[in-house]
mmCIF file of C-alpha atoms in Angstrom:
data_model
loop_
_atom_site.group_PDB
_atom_site.id
_atom_site.type_symbol
_atom_site.label_atom_id
_atom_site.label_comp_id
_atom_site.label_asym_id
_atom_site.label_seq_id
_atom_site.Cartn_x
_atom_site.Cartn_y
_atom_site.Cartn_z
ATOM 1 C CA UNK A 1 -43.563 -32.448 -25.339
ATOM 2 C CA UNK A 2 -45.622 -34.512 -27.709
ATOM 3 C CA UNK A 3 -46.592 -38.118 -27.100
ATOM 4 C CA UNK A 4 -48.947 -40.535 -28.814
ATOM 5 C CA UNK A 5 -49.992 -43.791 -27.171
ATOM 6 C CA UNK A 6 -51.542 -46.711 -29.001
ATOM 7 C CA UNK A 7 -52.011 -49.230 -26.239
ATOM 8 C CA UNK A 8 -53.235 -52.014 -28.509
ATOM 9 C CA UNK A 9 -50.174 -53.645 -30.027
ATOM 10 C CA UNK A 10 -52.049 -56.295 -32.004
ATOM 11 C CA UNK A 11 -55.713 -56.958 -32.689
ATOM 12 C CA UNK A 12 -57.283 -59.862 -34.553
ATOM 13 C CA UNK A 13 -60.882 -59.851 -35.718
ATOM 14 C CA UNK A 14 -62.958 -62.064 -37.930
ATOM 15 C CA UNK A 15 -64.063 -60.585 -41.227
ATOM 16 C CA UNK A 16 -67.209 -58.407 -41.006
ATOM 17 C CA UNK A 17 -66.657 -57.597 -37.345
ATOM 18 C CA UNK A 18 -66.310 -53.981 -36.280
ATOM 19 C CA UNK A 19 -63.038 -52.937 -34.661
ATOM 20 C CA UNK A 20 -61.893 -49.787 -32.865
ATOM 21 C CA UNK A 21 -58.264 -48.713 -32.689
ATOM 22 C CA UNK A 22 -57.447 -46.470 -29.759
ATOM 23 C CA UNK A 23 -55.198 -43.426 -29.784
ATOM 24 C CA UNK A 24 -54.429 -41.173 -26.822
ATOM 25 C CA UNK A 25 -52.170 -38.159 -27.171
ATOM 26 C CA UNK A 26 -50.384 -35.642 -24.996
ATOM 27 C CA UNK A 27 -49.419 -32.130 -25.979
ATOM 28 C CA UNK A 28 -49.058 -28.729 -24.348
ATOM 29 C CA UNK A 29 -49.964 -26.963 -27.578
ATOM 30 C CA UNK A 30 -53.422 -25.463 -27.886
ATOM 31 C CA UNK A 31 -53.536 -25.984 -31.634
ATOM 32 C CA UNK A 32 -52.327 -29.129 -33.339
ATOM 33 C CA UNK A 33 -53.195 -31.747 -35.933
ATOM 34 C CA UNK A 34 -53.961 -35.431 -35.523
ATOM 35 C CA UNK A 35 -53.538 -38.043 -38.229
ATOM 36 C CA UNK A 36 -54.134 -41.692 -38.955
ATOM 37 C CA UNK A 37 -51.981 -43.619 -41.408
ATOM 38 C CA UNK A 38 -52.270 -47.192 -42.667
ATOM 39 C CA UNK A 39 -49.193 -49.267 -43.454
ATOM 40 C CA UNK A 40 -49.995 -52.466 -45.383
ATOM 41 C CA UNK A 41 -47.362 -55.201 -45.750
ATOM 42 C CA UNK A 42 -46.022 -53.472 -48.867
ATOM 43 C CA UNK A 43 -44.569 -50.796 -46.569
ATOM 44 C CA UNK A 44 -46.049 -47.585 -47.918
ATOM 45 C CA UNK A 45 -47.726 -45.334 -45.364
ATOM 46 C CA UNK A 46 -51.170 -44.355 -46.623
ATOM 47 C CA UNK A 47 -52.719 -41.156 -45.311
ATOM 48 C CA UNK A 48 -56.256 -41.711 -43.973
ATOM 49 C CA UNK A 49 -57.323 -38.566 -42.137
ATOM 50 C CA UNK A 50 -56.181 -35.246 -40.691
ATOM 51 C CA UNK A 51 -58.012 -33.476 -37.881
ATOM 52 C CA UNK A 52 -57.510 -29.928 -36.586
ATOM 53 C CA UNK A 53 -57.580 -29.569 -32.823
ATOM 54 C CA UNK A 54 -60.493 -27.104 -32.891
ATOM 55 C CA UNK A 55 -62.689 -29.393 -34.993
ATOM 56 C CA UNK A 56 -64.218 -32.082 -32.782
ATOM 57 C CA UNK A 57 -66.798 -33.256 -35.302
ATOM 58 C CA UNK A 58 -66.731 -36.965 -35.859
ATOM 59 C CA UNK A 59 -66.007 -38.029 -39.394
ATOM 60 C CA UNK A 60 -67.184 -40.957 -41.468
ATOM 61 C CA UNK A 61 -65.686 -42.113 -44.725
ATOM 62 C CA UNK A 62 -67.250 -45.301 -46.018
ATOM 63 C CA UNK A 63 -66.496 -48.046 -43.501
ATOM 64 C CA UNK A 64 -64.096 -45.807 -41.586
ATOM 65 C CA UNK A 65 -65.067 -43.425 -38.812
ATOM 66 C CA UNK A 66 -63.118 -41.330 -36.366
ATOM 67 C CA UNK A 67 -64.071 -40.097 -32.918
ATOM 68 C CA UNK A 68 -62.081 -37.089 -31.676
ATOM 69 C CA UNK A 69 -62.602 -36.152 -28.040
ATOM 70 C CA UNK A 70 -60.469 -33.313 -26.764
ATOM 71 C CA UNK A 71 -61.689 -33.808 -23.186
ATOM 72 C CA UNK A 72 -60.039 -37.231 -23.057
ATOM 73 C CA UNK A 73 -57.235 -36.466 -25.552
ATOM 74 C CA UNK A 74 -58.347 -39.340 -27.709
ATOM 75 C CA UNK A 75 -58.694 -39.834 -31.444
ATOM 76 C CA UNK A 76 -60.087 -43.314 -31.994
ATOM 77 C CA UNK A 77 -60.575 -45.031 -35.330
ATOM 78 C CA UNK A 78 -63.347 -47.523 -36.069
ATOM 79 C CA UNK A 79 -63.562 -49.864 -39.033
ATOM 80 C CA UNK A 80 -67.041 -51.205 -39.639
ATOM 81 C CA UNK A 81 -67.571 -54.593 -41.283
ATOM 82 C CA UNK A 82 -63.854 -55.271 -41.492
ATOM 83 C CA UNK A 83 -62.346 -56.885 -44.569
ATOM 84 C CA UNK A 84 -59.162 -58.863 -45.144
ATOM 85 C CA UNK A 85 -57.719 -55.877 -47.050
ATOM 86 C CA UNK A 86 -57.896 -53.868 -43.822
ATOM 87 C CA UNK A 87 -55.083 -56.003 -42.403
ATOM 88 C CA UNK A 88 -52.219 -53.592 -41.801
ATOM 89 C CA UNK A 89 -50.408 -51.606 -39.145
ATOM 90 C CA UNK A 90 -52.255 -48.417 -38.264
ATOM 91 C CA UNK A 91 -50.406 -45.410 -36.887
ATOM 92 C CA UNK A 92 -51.874 -42.454 -35.078
ATOM 93 C CA UNK A 93 -49.737 -39.303 -35.243
ATOM 94 C CA UNK A 94 -49.611 -35.759 -33.859
ATOM 95 C CA UNK A 95 -48.156 -32.575 -35.299
ATOM 96 C CA UNK A 96 -48.059 -29.172 -33.686
ATOM 97 C CA UNK A 97 -49.225 -26.194 -35.704
ATOM 98 C CA UNK A 98 -46.652 -24.614 -37.934
ATOM 99 C CA UNK A 99 -44.286 -27.557 -37.586
ATOM 100 C CA UNK A 100 -43.364 -30.262 -40.053
ATOM 101 C CA UNK A 101 -42.507 -33.215 -37.834
ATOM 102 C CA UNK A 102 -44.974 -35.972 -37.126
ATOM 103 C CA UNK A 103 -44.911 -37.754 -33.770
ATOM 104 C CA UNK A 104 -46.075 -41.293 -34.378
ATOM 105 C CA UNK A 105 -47.567 -43.725 -31.933
ATOM 106 C CA UNK A 106 -46.129 -47.230 -31.824
ATOM 107 C CA UNK A 107 -48.826 -48.566 -34.124
ATOM 108 C CA UNK A 108 -51.523 -51.227 -33.900
ATOM 109 C CA UNK A 109 -51.234 -54.315 -36.065
ATOM 110 C CA UNK A 110 -54.696 -55.333 -37.241
ATOM 111 C CA UNK A 111 -55.266 -58.803 -38.654
ATOM 112 C CA UNK A 112 -58.608 -59.555 -40.238
ATOM 113 C CA UNK A 113 -59.231 -63.295 -40.466
ATOM 114 C CA UNK A 114 -61.365 -64.507 -43.358
ATOM 115 C CA UNK B 1 -50.871 -36.992 -59.341
ATOM 116 C CA UNK B 2 -50.614 -37.780 -55.639
ATOM 117 C CA UNK B 3 -47.586 -39.999 -55.814
ATOM 118 C CA UNK B 4 -44.173 -40.052 -54.203
ATOM 119 C CA UNK B 5 -41.748 -42.392 -55.919
ATOM 120 C CA UNK B 6 -38.612 -43.898 -54.446
ATOM 121 C CA UNK B 7 -35.747 -45.807 -56.024
ATOM 122 C CA UNK B 8 -34.456 -48.380 -55.580
ATOM 123 C CA UNK B 9 -37.062 -50.581 -53.883
ATOM 124 C CA UNK B 10 -34.408 -52.796 -52.360
ATOM 125 C CA UNK B 11 -30.721 -52.159 -51.753
ATOM 126 C CA UNK B 12 -28.028 -54.406 -50.342
ATOM 127 C CA UNK B 13 -24.684 -52.796 -49.613
ATOM 128 C CA UNK B 14 -21.470 -53.498 -47.819
ATOM 129 C CA UNK B 15 -20.111 -51.305 -45.071
ATOM 130 C CA UNK B 16 -17.549 -49.714 -47.379
ATOM 131 C CA UNK B 17 -19.942 -48.933 -50.232
ATOM 132 C CA UNK B 18 -21.335 -45.561 -51.250
ATOM 133 C CA UNK B 19 -24.893 -45.529 -52.499
ATOM 134 C CA UNK B 20 -27.775 -43.101 -52.864
ATOM 135 C CA UNK B 21 -31.513 -43.310 -52.310
ATOM 136 C CA UNK B 22 -33.728 -41.190 -54.533
ATOM 137 C CA UNK B 23 -37.162 -39.681 -53.996
ATOM 138 C CA UNK B 24 -39.346 -37.677 -56.360
ATOM 139 C CA UNK B 25 -42.712 -35.957 -56.071
ATOM 140 C CA UNK B 26 -44.722 -33.906 -58.559
ATOM 141 C CA UNK B 27 -47.420 -32.539 -56.271
ATOM 142 C CA UNK B 28 -45.843 -29.107 -55.975
ATOM 143 C CA UNK B 29 -45.040 -29.734 -52.326
ATOM 144 C CA UNK B 30 -42.297 -27.600 -50.828
ATOM 145 C CA UNK B 31 -41.422 -29.793 -47.839
ATOM 146 C CA UNK B 32 -39.749 -33.182 -48.168
ATOM 147 C CA UNK B 33 -38.746 -35.678 -45.507
ATOM 148 C CA UNK B 34 -36.608 -38.721 -44.843
ATOM 149 C CA UNK B 35 -37.746 -41.246 -42.251
ATOM 150 C CA UNK B 36 -36.104 -44.433 -41.028
ATOM 151 C CA UNK B 37 -38.293 -47.320 -39.919
ATOM 152 C CA UNK B 38 -36.988 -50.416 -38.161
ATOM 153 C CA UNK B 39 -39.090 -53.563 -38.069
ATOM 154 C CA UNK B 40 -42.165 -53.312 -35.829
ATOM 155 C CA UNK B 41 -41.389 -49.698 -34.940
ATOM 156 C CA UNK B 42 -42.919 -46.390 -36.046
ATOM 157 C CA UNK B 43 -41.099 -44.207 -38.554
ATOM 158 C CA UNK B 44 -38.448 -41.943 -37.079
ATOM 159 C CA UNK B 45 -37.821 -38.570 -38.647
ATOM 160 C CA UNK B 46 -34.299 -38.040 -39.976
ATOM 161 C CA UNK B 47 -34.349 -34.867 -42.085
ATOM 162 C CA UNK B 48 -36.767 -32.200 -43.260
ATOM 163 C CA UNK B 49 -36.238 -29.906 -46.231
ATOM 164 C CA UNK B 50 -38.467 -26.879 -46.509
ATOM 165 C CA UNK B 51 -38.199 -24.803 -49.688
ATOM 166 C CA UNK B 52 -35.088 -26.776 -50.613
ATOM 167 C CA UNK B 53 -33.322 -25.833 -47.389
ATOM 168 C CA UNK B 54 -32.507 -28.269 -44.608
ATOM 169 C CA UNK B 55 -34.726 -27.239 -41.726
ATOM 170 C CA UNK B 56 -34.545 -30.243 -39.405
ATOM 171 C CA UNK B 57 -31.727 -32.727 -38.813
ATOM 172 C CA UNK B 58 -32.652 -35.076 -36.013
ATOM 173 C CA UNK B 59 -29.080 -35.748 -34.873
ATOM 174 C CA UNK B 60 -28.484 -38.204 -37.671
ATOM 175 C CA UNK B 61 -24.922 -39.589 -38.048
ATOM 176 C CA UNK B 62 -22.861 -38.010 -40.813
ATOM 177 C CA UNK B 63 -22.745 -41.287 -42.734
ATOM 178 C CA UNK B 64 -26.220 -40.199 -43.912
ATOM 179 C CA UNK B 65 -26.076 -37.104 -46.104
ATOM 180 C CA UNK B 66 -29.267 -35.577 -47.534
ATOM 181 C CA UNK B 67 -29.481 -33.468 -50.642
ATOM 182 C CA UNK B 68 -32.358 -31.557 -52.195
ATOM 183 C CA UNK B 69 -31.352 -30.609 -55.779
ATOM 184 C CA UNK B 70 -34.729 -29.005 -56.527
ATOM 185 C CA UNK B 71 -38.251 -28.840 -55.174
ATOM 186 C CA UNK B 72 -39.220 -32.220 -56.665
ATOM 187 C CA UNK B 73 -36.186 -34.308 -55.772
ATOM 188 C CA UNK B 74 -34.668 -35.531 -52.549
ATOM 189 C CA UNK B 75 -31.618 -37.751 -52.238
ATOM 190 C CA UNK B 76 -30.056 -39.569 -49.321
ATOM 191 C CA UNK B 77 -26.383 -40.376 -49.786
ATOM 192 C CA UNK B 78 -25.076 -43.324 -47.812
ATOM 193 C CA UNK B 79 -21.469 -44.009 -46.932
ATOM 194 C CA UNK B 80 -19.755 -46.360 -44.464
ATOM 195 C CA UNK B 81 -23.014 -47.631 -43.042
ATOM 196 C CA UNK B 82 -23.308 -50.126 -40.214
ATOM 197 C CA UNK B 83 -25.464 -53.276 -40.124
ATOM 198 C CA UNK B 84 -27.745 -51.554 -37.600
ATOM 199 C CA UNK B 85 -28.621 -49.033 -40.316
ATOM 200 C CA UNK B 86 -30.575 -51.756 -42.103
ATOM 201 C CA UNK B 87 -34.164 -50.524 -42.223
ATOM 202 C CA UNK B 88 -36.963 -49.253 -44.432
ATOM 203 C CA UNK B 89 -36.213 -45.686 -45.547
ATOM 204 C CA UNK B 90 -39.299 -43.677 -46.310
ATOM 205 C CA UNK B 91 -39.546 -40.409 -48.174
ATOM 206 C CA UNK B 92 -42.522 -38.091 -47.755
ATOM 207 C CA UNK B 93 -43.666 -34.700 -48.983
ATOM 208 C CA UNK B 94 -46.169 -32.074 -47.882
ATOM 209 C CA UNK B 95 -46.911 -28.432 -47.969
ATOM 210 C CA UNK B 96 -44.853 -26.767 -45.238
ATOM 211 C CA UNK B 97 -46.727 -26.144 -41.982
ATOM 212 C CA UNK B 98 -46.642 -22.383 -42.139
ATOM 213 C CA UNK B 99 -50.059 -21.647 -40.750
ATOM 214 C CA UNK B 100 -52.942 -23.381 -39.134
ATOM 215 C CA UNK B 101 -54.888 -23.433 -42.363
ATOM 216 C CA UNK B 102 -52.145 -24.921 -44.482
ATOM 217 C CA UNK B 103 -52.342 -28.573 -45.321
ATOM 218 C CA UNK B 104 -49.803 -30.611 -43.388
ATOM 219 C CA UNK B 105 -50.552 -34.190 -44.255
ATOM 220 C CA UNK B 106 -47.497 -35.954 -45.487
ATOM 221 C CA UNK B 107 -47.678 -38.275 -48.445
ATOM 222 C CA UNK B 108 -45.270 -41.171 -48.304
ATOM 223 C CA UNK B 109 -43.438 -43.137 -50.935
ATOM 224 C CA UNK B 110 -43.210 -46.946 -50.917
ATOM 225 C CA UNK B 111 -39.801 -46.882 -49.261
ATOM 226 C CA UNK B 112 -36.405 -48.410 -49.922
ATOM 227 C CA UNK B 113 -35.604 -51.532 -47.964
ATOM 228 C CA UNK B 114 -31.927 -51.277 -47.129
ATOM 229 C CA UNK B 115 -29.751 -54.134 -45.943
ATOM 230 C CA UNK B 116 -26.190 -53.436 -44.816
ATOM 231 C CA UNK B 117 -23.918 -56.469 -44.716
#
């Protein structure tokens, strides 16, 4: 069974603060993918990152960084120097290898206050 | 072109109406998806088409009928819907997850916001 937990339902930060969104997952599969998606108020889900289960290297893309730790089954997402445009709902998701269905967490609503 | 388009953006229909949602992608993806998203909830998978064949149907009521006319198009036909079917309907596409090295990220369209009266 697959399960993704995003314990933070809502987070508010002041612009330029750093913020970390937590994601914990459960799976019995030895190989799988993890994803983060952003959903702004317009509704479209925007793909941010995909991670293979065997690749535990942290990744940085501009102000975004991701910390994947297999030992704790976590895939956390940090936004550095947050901006108002970062305000959105962020979903963490899991997919087993060779499958097509994404298991989404419940999402974290991030509000960045100017 | 990394875009998935959906029409219409908004749809209001009565419970006796028949309508269709349309989705199109030109990324050469061979898997296409329909998701339903209620307010403040994550998307829920409804259907998956892989190589134009229905591969997953997540126990969706028959009042929702998917159709994949070709590899670029995906339709969702709606008939005799209930008010609780009001939601954001999202279409997505990806390469099918055939192997560990294939790319699985799904690219989503902007969605159709459906209201059933």
